Amino acid sequence: MPPKTKEKGRKAGAQKKKKNSRADVEAEAKHRLMVLEKELLLDHLALRRDEARRAKASEELLKQRLQVLEAELKEARSEEKAMYAEMSRQRQAIQQELETRSKHLEEEVRGLQEQLEMCQKEAKAAREEAEQALRERDQTLTQLRARLADVEAKYEEIFHVSTSLQSPAALVPSTPLSPHPTASVMIDNPGGKEKCPQGNTAVA
């Protein structure tokens, strides 16, 4: 084989080996890149799984907390409803008691007003009766005083007549007054007419 041919063959073999080596390097680089990408994907998936697991755990905790809060809210609403019902019942009871008390007081005031009016009427009637009794008493006293004055006047008249009859001049009249020696004198008094003999004093 000529030397030039050998050199050409050597050069071609070297170039072929270089091409093969480069291809191997590229293939290995690609393989390593794929392995790295796969590992990155696996790590990413693992991270996503952890995040999903933590999110799931957080969701469960939130659900539990929400259930607790809902139960507390329900209990608070129930207590509030019961408290409102109790307050409403107490308010109605107080209102009914106040209405009953108000009606009782109104009836009591009405009864007292009626009693007051009755007492005023009775007091007025008693006052009028007392005034009438006083007027009748005053009238009776006036009448009694008038009768007393009349009796006193008649008594004075009888006293003067009796005194004049007992005097000596009266015992011996100058002229006869009657055919009989003993004459009777008619005297008026409140009880009627009464004969008073001469020489005697008669007081009615």
PDB file of C-alpha atoms in Angstrom:
ATOM      1  CA  MET A   1       0.000   0.000   0.000  1.00  0.00           C
ATOM      2  CA  PRO A   2       1.429   3.326  -0.856  1.00  0.00           C
ATOM      3  CA  PRO A   3       2.276   5.680   1.959  1.00  0.00           C
ATOM      4  CA  LYS A   4      -0.214   8.324   0.872  1.00  0.00           C
ATOM      5  CA  THR A   5      -3.005   5.829   0.989  1.00  0.00           C
ATOM      6  CA  LYS A   6      -2.077   4.762   4.498  1.00  0.00           C
ATOM      7  CA  GLU A   7      -1.972   8.337   5.694  1.00  0.00           C
ATOM      8  CA  LYS A   8      -5.361   8.966   4.167  1.00  0.00           C
ATOM      9  CA  GLY A   9      -6.709   5.905   5.898  1.00  0.00           C
ATOM     10  CA  ARG A  10      -5.269   6.916   9.184  1.00  0.00           C
ATOM     11  CA  LYS A  11      -6.736  10.376   8.863  1.00  0.00           C
ATOM     12  CA  ALA A  12     -10.117   8.956   7.968  1.00  0.00           C
ATOM     13  CA  GLY A  13      -9.969   6.553  10.918  1.00  0.00           C
ATOM     14  CA  ALA A  14      -9.007   9.351  13.290  1.00  0.00           C
ATOM     15  CA  GLN A  15     -11.800  11.512  12.018  1.00  0.00           C
ATOM     16  CA  LYS A  16     -14.204   8.600  12.370  1.00  0.00           C
ATOM     17  CA  LYS A  17     -13.058   7.978  15.939  1.00  0.00           C
ATOM     18  CA  LYS A  18     -13.431  11.666  16.721  1.00  0.00           C
ATOM     19  CA  LYS A  19     -16.949  11.630  15.306  1.00  0.00           C
ATOM     20  CA  ASN A  20     -17.791   8.573  17.320  1.00  0.00           C
ATOM     21  CA  SER A  21     -16.323  10.078  20.471  1.00  0.00           C
ATOM     22  CA  ARG A  22     -18.229  13.279  19.976  1.00  0.00           C
ATOM     23  CA  ALA A  23     -21.414  11.390  19.413  1.00  0.00           C
ATOM     24  CA  ASP A  24     -20.813   9.384  22.525  1.00  0.00           C
ATOM     25  CA  VAL A  25     -20.173  12.537  24.523  1.00  0.00           C
ATOM     26  CA  GLU A  26     -23.325  14.110  23.172  1.00  0.00           C
ATOM     27  CA  ALA A  27     -25.289  10.980  23.864  1.00  0.00           C
ATOM     28  CA  GLU A  28     -23.919  10.758  27.368  1.00  0.00           C
ATOM     29  CA  ALA A  29     -24.633  14.439  27.906  1.00  0.00           C
ATOM     30  CA  LYS A  30     -28.133  13.935  26.671  1.00  0.00           C
ATOM     31  CA  HIS A  31     -28.520  10.931  28.916  1.00  0.00           C
ATOM     32  CA  ARG A  32     -27.207  12.778  31.921  1.00  0.00           C
ATOM     33  CA  LEU A  33     -29.466  15.697  31.038  1.00  0.00           C
ATOM     34  CA  MET A  34     -32.431  13.377  30.846  1.00  0.00           C
ATOM     35  CA  VAL A  35     -31.451  11.821  34.152  1.00  0.00           C
ATOM     36  CA  LEU A  36     -31.183  15.263  35.722  1.00  0.00           C
ATOM     37  CA  GLU A  37     -34.495  16.312  34.263  1.00  0.00           C
ATOM     38  CA  LYS A  38     -36.050  13.117  35.538  1.00  0.00           C
ATOM     39  CA  GLU A  39     -34.614  13.679  38.993  1.00  0.00           C
ATOM     40  CA  LEU A  40     -35.831  17.284  38.902  1.00  0.00           C
ATOM     41  CA  LEU A  41     -39.246  16.085  37.872  1.00  0.00           C
ATOM     42  CA  LEU A  42     -39.263  13.493  40.633  1.00  0.00           C
ATOM     43  CA  ASP A  43     -38.144  16.097  43.157  1.00  0.00           C
ATOM     44  CA  HIS A  44     -40.777  18.475  41.851  1.00  0.00           C
ATOM     45  CA  LEU A  45     -43.407  15.739  42.100  1.00  0.00           C
ATOM     46  CA  ALA A  46     -42.234  14.921  45.617  1.00  0.00           C
ATOM     47  CA  LEU A  47     -42.489  18.591  46.557  1.00  0.00           C
ATOM     48  CA  ARG A  48     -45.933  18.807  45.009  1.00  0.00           C
ATOM     49  CA  ARG A  49     -46.974  15.684  46.879  1.00  0.00           C
ATOM     50  CA  ASP A  50     -45.699  17.146  50.145  1.00  0.00           C
ATOM     51  CA  GLU A  51     -47.458  20.398  49.434  1.00  0.00           C
ATOM     52  CA  ALA A  52     -50.631  18.529  48.547  1.00  0.00           C
ATOM     53  CA  ARG A  53     -50.318  16.448  51.712  1.00  0.00           C
ATOM     54  CA  ARG A  54     -49.780  19.559  53.825  1.00  0.00           C
ATOM     55  CA  ALA A  55     -52.632  21.300  52.040  1.00  0.00           C
ATOM     56  CA  LYS A  56     -54.823  18.269  52.687  1.00  0.00           C
ATOM     57  CA  ALA A  57     -53.844  18.269  56.355  1.00  0.00           C
ATOM     58  CA  SER A  58     -54.477  22.016  56.570  1.00  0.00           C
ATOM     59  CA  GLU A  59     -57.833  21.520  54.874  1.00  0.00           C
ATOM     60  CA  GLU A  60     -58.767  18.838  57.386  1.00  0.00           C
ATOM     61  CA  LEU A  61     -57.729  21.117  60.244  1.00  0.00           C
ATOM     62  CA  LEU A  62     -59.712  23.967  58.715  1.00  0.00           C
ATOM     63  CA  LYS A  63     -62.733  21.683  58.301  1.00  0.00           C
ATOM     64  CA  GLN A  64     -62.477  20.597  61.919  1.00  0.00           C
ATOM     65  CA  ARG A  65     -62.074  24.187  63.071  1.00  0.00           C
ATOM     66  CA  LEU A  66     -65.012  25.219  60.880  1.00  0.00           C
ATOM     67  CA  GLN A  67     -67.139  22.440  62.370  1.00  0.00           C
ATOM     68  CA  VAL A  68     -66.194  23.578  65.875  1.00  0.00           C
ATOM     69  CA  LEU A  69     -67.006  27.191  65.000  1.00  0.00           C
ATOM     70  CA  GLU A  70     -70.309  26.159  63.420  1.00  0.00           C
ATOM     71  CA  ALA A  71     -71.182  24.153  66.537  1.00  0.00           C
ATOM     72  CA  GLU A  72     -70.259  27.110  68.761  1.00  0.00           C
ATOM     73  CA  LEU A  73     -72.252  29.461  66.537  1.00  0.00           C
ATOM     74  CA  LYS A  74     -75.235  27.119  66.628  1.00  0.00           C
ATOM     75  CA  GLU A  75     -75.006  26.883  70.407  1.00  0.00           C
ATOM     76  CA  ALA A  76     -74.648  30.657  70.705  1.00  0.00           C
ATOM     77  CA  ARG A  77     -77.685  31.156  68.478  1.00  0.00           C
ATOM     78  CA  SER A  78     -79.628  28.614  70.492  1.00  0.00           C
ATOM     79  CA  GLU A  79     -78.652  30.358  73.730  1.00  0.00           C
ATOM     80  CA  GLU A  80     -79.501  33.727  72.199  1.00  0.00           C
ATOM     81  CA  LYS A  81     -82.859  32.381  71.045  1.00  0.00           C
ATOM     82  CA  ALA A  82     -83.559  30.916  74.486  1.00  0.00           C
ATOM     83  CA  MET A  83     -82.483  34.165  76.153  1.00  0.00           C
ATOM     84  CA  TYR A  84     -84.695  36.178  73.803  1.00  0.00           C
ATOM     85  CA  ALA A  85     -87.615  33.842  74.497  1.00  0.00           C
ATOM     86  CA  GLU A  86     -87.034  34.179  78.254  1.00  0.00           C
ATOM     87  CA  MET A  87     -86.757  37.952  78.016  1.00  0.00           C
ATOM     88  CA  SER A  88     -89.908  38.060  75.882  1.00  0.00           C
ATOM     89  CA  ARG A  89     -91.721  35.878  78.415  1.00  0.00           C
ATOM     90  CA  GLN A  90     -90.571  38.053  81.296  1.00  0.00           C
ATOM     91  CA  ARG A  91     -91.553  41.195  79.381  1.00  0.00           C
ATOM     92  CA  GLN A  92     -95.010  39.793  78.693  1.00  0.00           C
ATOM     93  CA  ALA A  93     -95.352  38.730  82.335  1.00  0.00           C
ATOM     94  CA  ILE A  94     -94.289  42.194  83.534  1.00  0.00           C
ATOM     95  CA  GLN A  95     -96.607  43.845  81.020  1.00  0.00           C
ATOM     96  CA  GLN A  96     -99.532  41.696  82.127  1.00  0.00           C
ATOM     97  CA  GLU A  97     -98.711  42.410  85.762  1.00  0.00           C
ATOM     98  CA  LEU A  98     -98.553  46.133  85.049  1.00  0.00           C
ATOM     99  CA  GLU A  99    -101.842  46.007  83.151  1.00  0.00           C
ATOM    100  CA  THR A 100    -103.472  44.070  85.998  1.00  0.00           C
ATOM    101  CA  ARG A 101    -102.042  46.484  88.551  1.00  0.00           C
ATOM    102  CA  SER A 102    -103.153  49.446  86.456  1.00  0.00           C
ATOM    103  CA  LYS A 103    -106.696  48.067  86.174  1.00  0.00           C
ATOM    104  CA  HIS A 104    -106.740  47.371  89.913  1.00  0.00           C
ATOM    105  CA  LEU A 105    -105.559  50.899  90.658  1.00  0.00           C
ATOM    106  CA  GLU A 106    -108.124  52.344  88.251  1.00  0.00           C
ATOM    107  CA  GLU A 107    -110.883  50.356  89.955  1.00  0.00           C
ATOM    108  CA  GLU A 108    -109.576  51.403  93.364  1.00  0.00           C
ATOM    109  CA  VAL A 109    -109.431  55.054  92.294  1.00  0.00           C
ATOM    110  CA  ARG A 110    -112.937  54.766  90.833  1.00  0.00           C
ATOM    111  CA  GLY A 111    -114.188  53.227  94.072  1.00  0.00           C
ATOM    112  CA  LEU A 112    -112.500  55.945  96.134  1.00  0.00           C
ATOM    113  CA  GLN A 113    -113.984  58.621  93.893  1.00  0.00           C
ATOM    114  CA  GLU A 114    -117.439  57.087  94.332  1.00  0.00           C
ATOM    115  CA  GLN A 115    -116.901  56.929  98.099  1.00  0.00           C
ATOM    116  CA  LEU A 116    -115.693  60.531  98.066  1.00  0.00           C
ATOM    117  CA  GLU A 117    -118.736  61.644  96.094  1.00  0.00           C
ATOM    118  CA  MET A 118    -121.002  59.699  98.450  1.00  0.00           C
ATOM    119  CA  CYS A 119    -119.262  61.207 101.488  1.00  0.00           C
ATOM    120  CA  GLN A 120    -119.550  64.663  99.959  1.00  0.00           C
ATOM    121  CA  LYS A 121    -123.253  64.104  99.311  1.00  0.00           C
ATOM    122  CA  GLU A 122    -123.731  62.780 102.839  1.00  0.00           C
ATOM    123  CA  ALA A 123    -121.745  65.676 104.258  1.00  0.00           C
ATOM    124  CA  LYS A 124    -123.806  68.127 102.207  1.00  0.00           C
ATOM    125  CA  ALA A 125    -127.045  66.480 103.335  1.00  0.00           C
ATOM    126  CA  ALA A 126    -125.831  66.458 106.949  1.00  0.00           C
ATOM    127  CA  ARG A 127    -124.779  70.108 106.662  1.00  0.00           C
ATOM    128  CA  GLU A 128    -128.138  71.056 105.163  1.00  0.00           C
ATOM    129  CA  GLU A 129    -129.911  69.031 107.826  1.00  0.00           C
ATOM    130  CA  ALA A 130    -127.826  70.675 110.547  1.00  0.00           C
ATOM    131  CA  GLU A 131    -128.517  74.116 109.057  1.00  0.00           C
ATOM    132  CA  GLN A 132    -132.229  73.275 108.882  1.00  0.00           C
ATOM    133  CA  ALA A 133    -132.118  72.059 112.482  1.00  0.00           C
ATOM    134  CA  LEU A 134    -130.346  75.276 113.515  1.00  0.00           C
ATOM    135  CA  ARG A 135    -132.901  77.344 111.665  1.00  0.00           C
ATOM    136  CA  GLU A 136    -135.741  75.399 113.301  1.00  0.00           C
ATOM    137  CA  ARG A 137    -134.032  75.767 116.677  1.00  0.00           C
ATOM    138  CA  ASP A 138    -133.585  79.485 116.160  1.00  0.00           C
ATOM    139  CA  GLN A 139    -137.192  79.747 115.042  1.00  0.00           C
ATOM    140  CA  THR A 140    -138.341  77.710 118.044  1.00  0.00           C
ATOM    141  CA  LEU A 141    -136.201  79.840 120.367  1.00  0.00           C
ATOM    142  CA  THR A 142    -137.647  82.961 118.810  1.00  0.00           C
ATOM    143  CA  GLN A 143    -141.158  81.639 119.295  1.00  0.00           C
ATOM    144  CA  LEU A 144    -140.378  80.564 122.855  1.00  0.00           C
ATOM    145  CA  ARG A 145    -138.882  83.965 123.629  1.00  0.00           C
ATOM    146  CA  ALA A 146    -141.974  85.650 122.183  1.00  0.00           C
ATOM    147  CA  ARG A 147    -144.290  83.427 124.219  1.00  0.00           C
ATOM    148  CA  LEU A 148    -142.150  83.978 127.287  1.00  0.00           C
ATOM    149  CA  ALA A 149    -142.278  87.715 126.780  1.00  0.00           C
ATOM    150  CA  ASP A 150    -146.058  87.468 126.304  1.00  0.00           C
ATOM    151  CA  VAL A 151    -146.426  85.342 129.437  1.00  0.00           C
ATOM    152  CA  GLU A 152    -144.233  87.758 131.379  1.00  0.00           C
ATOM    153  CA  ALA A 153    -146.343  90.677 130.134  1.00  0.00           C
ATOM    154  CA  LYS A 154    -149.564  88.935 131.109  1.00  0.00           C
ATOM    155  CA  TYR A 155    -148.059  87.962 134.452  1.00  0.00           C
ATOM    156  CA  GLU A 156    -147.170  91.605 135.093  1.00  0.00           C
ATOM    157  CA  GLU A 157    -150.688  92.568 134.139  1.00  0.00           C
ATOM    158  CA  ILE A 158    -152.163  89.951 136.489  1.00  0.00           C
ATOM    159  CA  PHE A 159    -149.760  91.059 139.209  1.00  0.00           C
ATOM    160  CA  HIS A 160    -150.848  94.681 138.859  1.00  0.00           C
ATOM    161  CA  VAL A 161    -154.518  93.691 138.809  1.00  0.00           C
ATOM    162  CA  SER A 162    -154.055  91.541 141.902  1.00  0.00           C
ATOM    163  CA  THR A 163    -152.174  94.271 143.699  1.00  0.00           C
ATOM    164  CA  SER A 164    -154.823  96.802 142.835  1.00  0.00           C
ATOM    165  CA  LEU A 165    -157.550  94.434 144.031  1.00  0.00           C
ATOM    166  CA  GLN A 166    -155.785  93.979 147.391  1.00  0.00           C
ATOM    167  CA  SER A 167    -155.537  97.755 148.061  1.00  0.00           C
ATOM    168  CA  PRO A 168    -158.158  99.333 150.590  1.00  0.00           C
ATOM    169  CA  ALA A 169    -159.546 101.601 147.945  1.00  0.00           C
ATOM    170  CA  ALA A 170    -160.182  98.672 145.755  1.00  0.00           C
ATOM    171  CA  LEU A 171    -161.820  96.720 148.612  1.00  0.00           C
ATOM    172  CA  VAL A 172    -164.435  99.534 149.293  1.00  0.00           C
ATOM    173  CA  PRO A 173    -165.676 100.745 145.964  1.00  0.00           C
ATOM    174  CA  SER A 174    -167.553 104.052 145.851  1.00  0.00           C
ATOM    175  CA  THR A 175    -170.190 102.576 143.625  1.00  0.00           C
ATOM    176  CA  PRO A 176    -171.431  98.992 143.556  1.00  0.00           C
ATOM    177  CA  LEU A 177    -169.897  97.079 140.681  1.00  0.00           C
ATOM    178  CA  SER A 178    -172.204  94.079 140.917  1.00  0.00           C
ATOM    179  CA  PRO A 179    -175.299  92.931 142.829  1.00  0.00           C
ATOM    180  CA  HIS A 180    -173.212  90.444 144.769  1.00  0.00           C
ATOM    181  CA  PRO A 181    -170.679  91.471 147.381  1.00  0.00           C
ATOM    182  CA  THR A 182    -168.031  89.184 145.922  1.00  0.00           C
ATOM    183  CA  ALA A 183    -167.306  89.948 142.286  1.00  0.00           C
ATOM    184  CA  SER A 184    -165.145  87.882 140.074  1.00  0.00           C
ATOM    185  CA  VAL A 185    -162.610  89.341 137.690  1.00  0.00           C
ATOM    186  CA  MET A 186    -162.018  87.630 134.332  1.00  0.00           C
ATOM    187  CA  ILE A 187    -158.282  87.437 133.521  1.00  0.00           C
ATOM    188  CA  ASP A 188    -156.749  86.250 130.241  1.00  0.00           C
ATOM    189  CA  ASN A 189    -153.747  84.036 130.413  1.00  0.00           C
ATOM    190  CA  PRO A 190    -151.961  81.724 127.961  1.00  0.00           C
ATOM    191  CA  GLY A 191    -154.021  78.786 129.231  1.00  0.00           C
ATOM    192  CA  GLY A 192    -157.386  80.540 128.674  1.00  0.00           C
ATOM    193  CA  LYS A 193    -159.805  82.551 130.920  1.00  0.00           C
ATOM    194  CA  GLU A 194    -159.714  81.996 134.704  1.00  0.00           C
ATOM    195  CA  LYS A 195    -161.751  83.602 137.466  1.00  0.00           C
ATOM    196  CA  CYS A 196    -159.735  85.244 140.231  1.00  0.00           C
ATOM    197  CA  PRO A 197    -161.818  86.064 143.343  1.00  0.00           C
ATOM    198  CA  GLN A 198    -161.249  89.373 145.073  1.00  0.00           C
ATOM    199  CA  GLY A 199    -158.594  89.230 147.744  1.00  0.00           C
ATOM    200  CA  ASN A 200    -156.761  86.219 146.108  1.00  0.00           C
ATOM    201  CA  THR A 201    -153.803  86.237 143.754  1.00  0.00           C
ATOM    202  CA  ALA A 202    -154.058  83.754 140.792  1.00  0.00           C
ATOM    203  CA  VAL A 203    -151.014  83.046 138.584  1.00  0.00           C
ATOM    204  CA  ALA A 204    -151.390  80.883 135.556  1.00  0.00           C
TER     205      ALA A 204
END
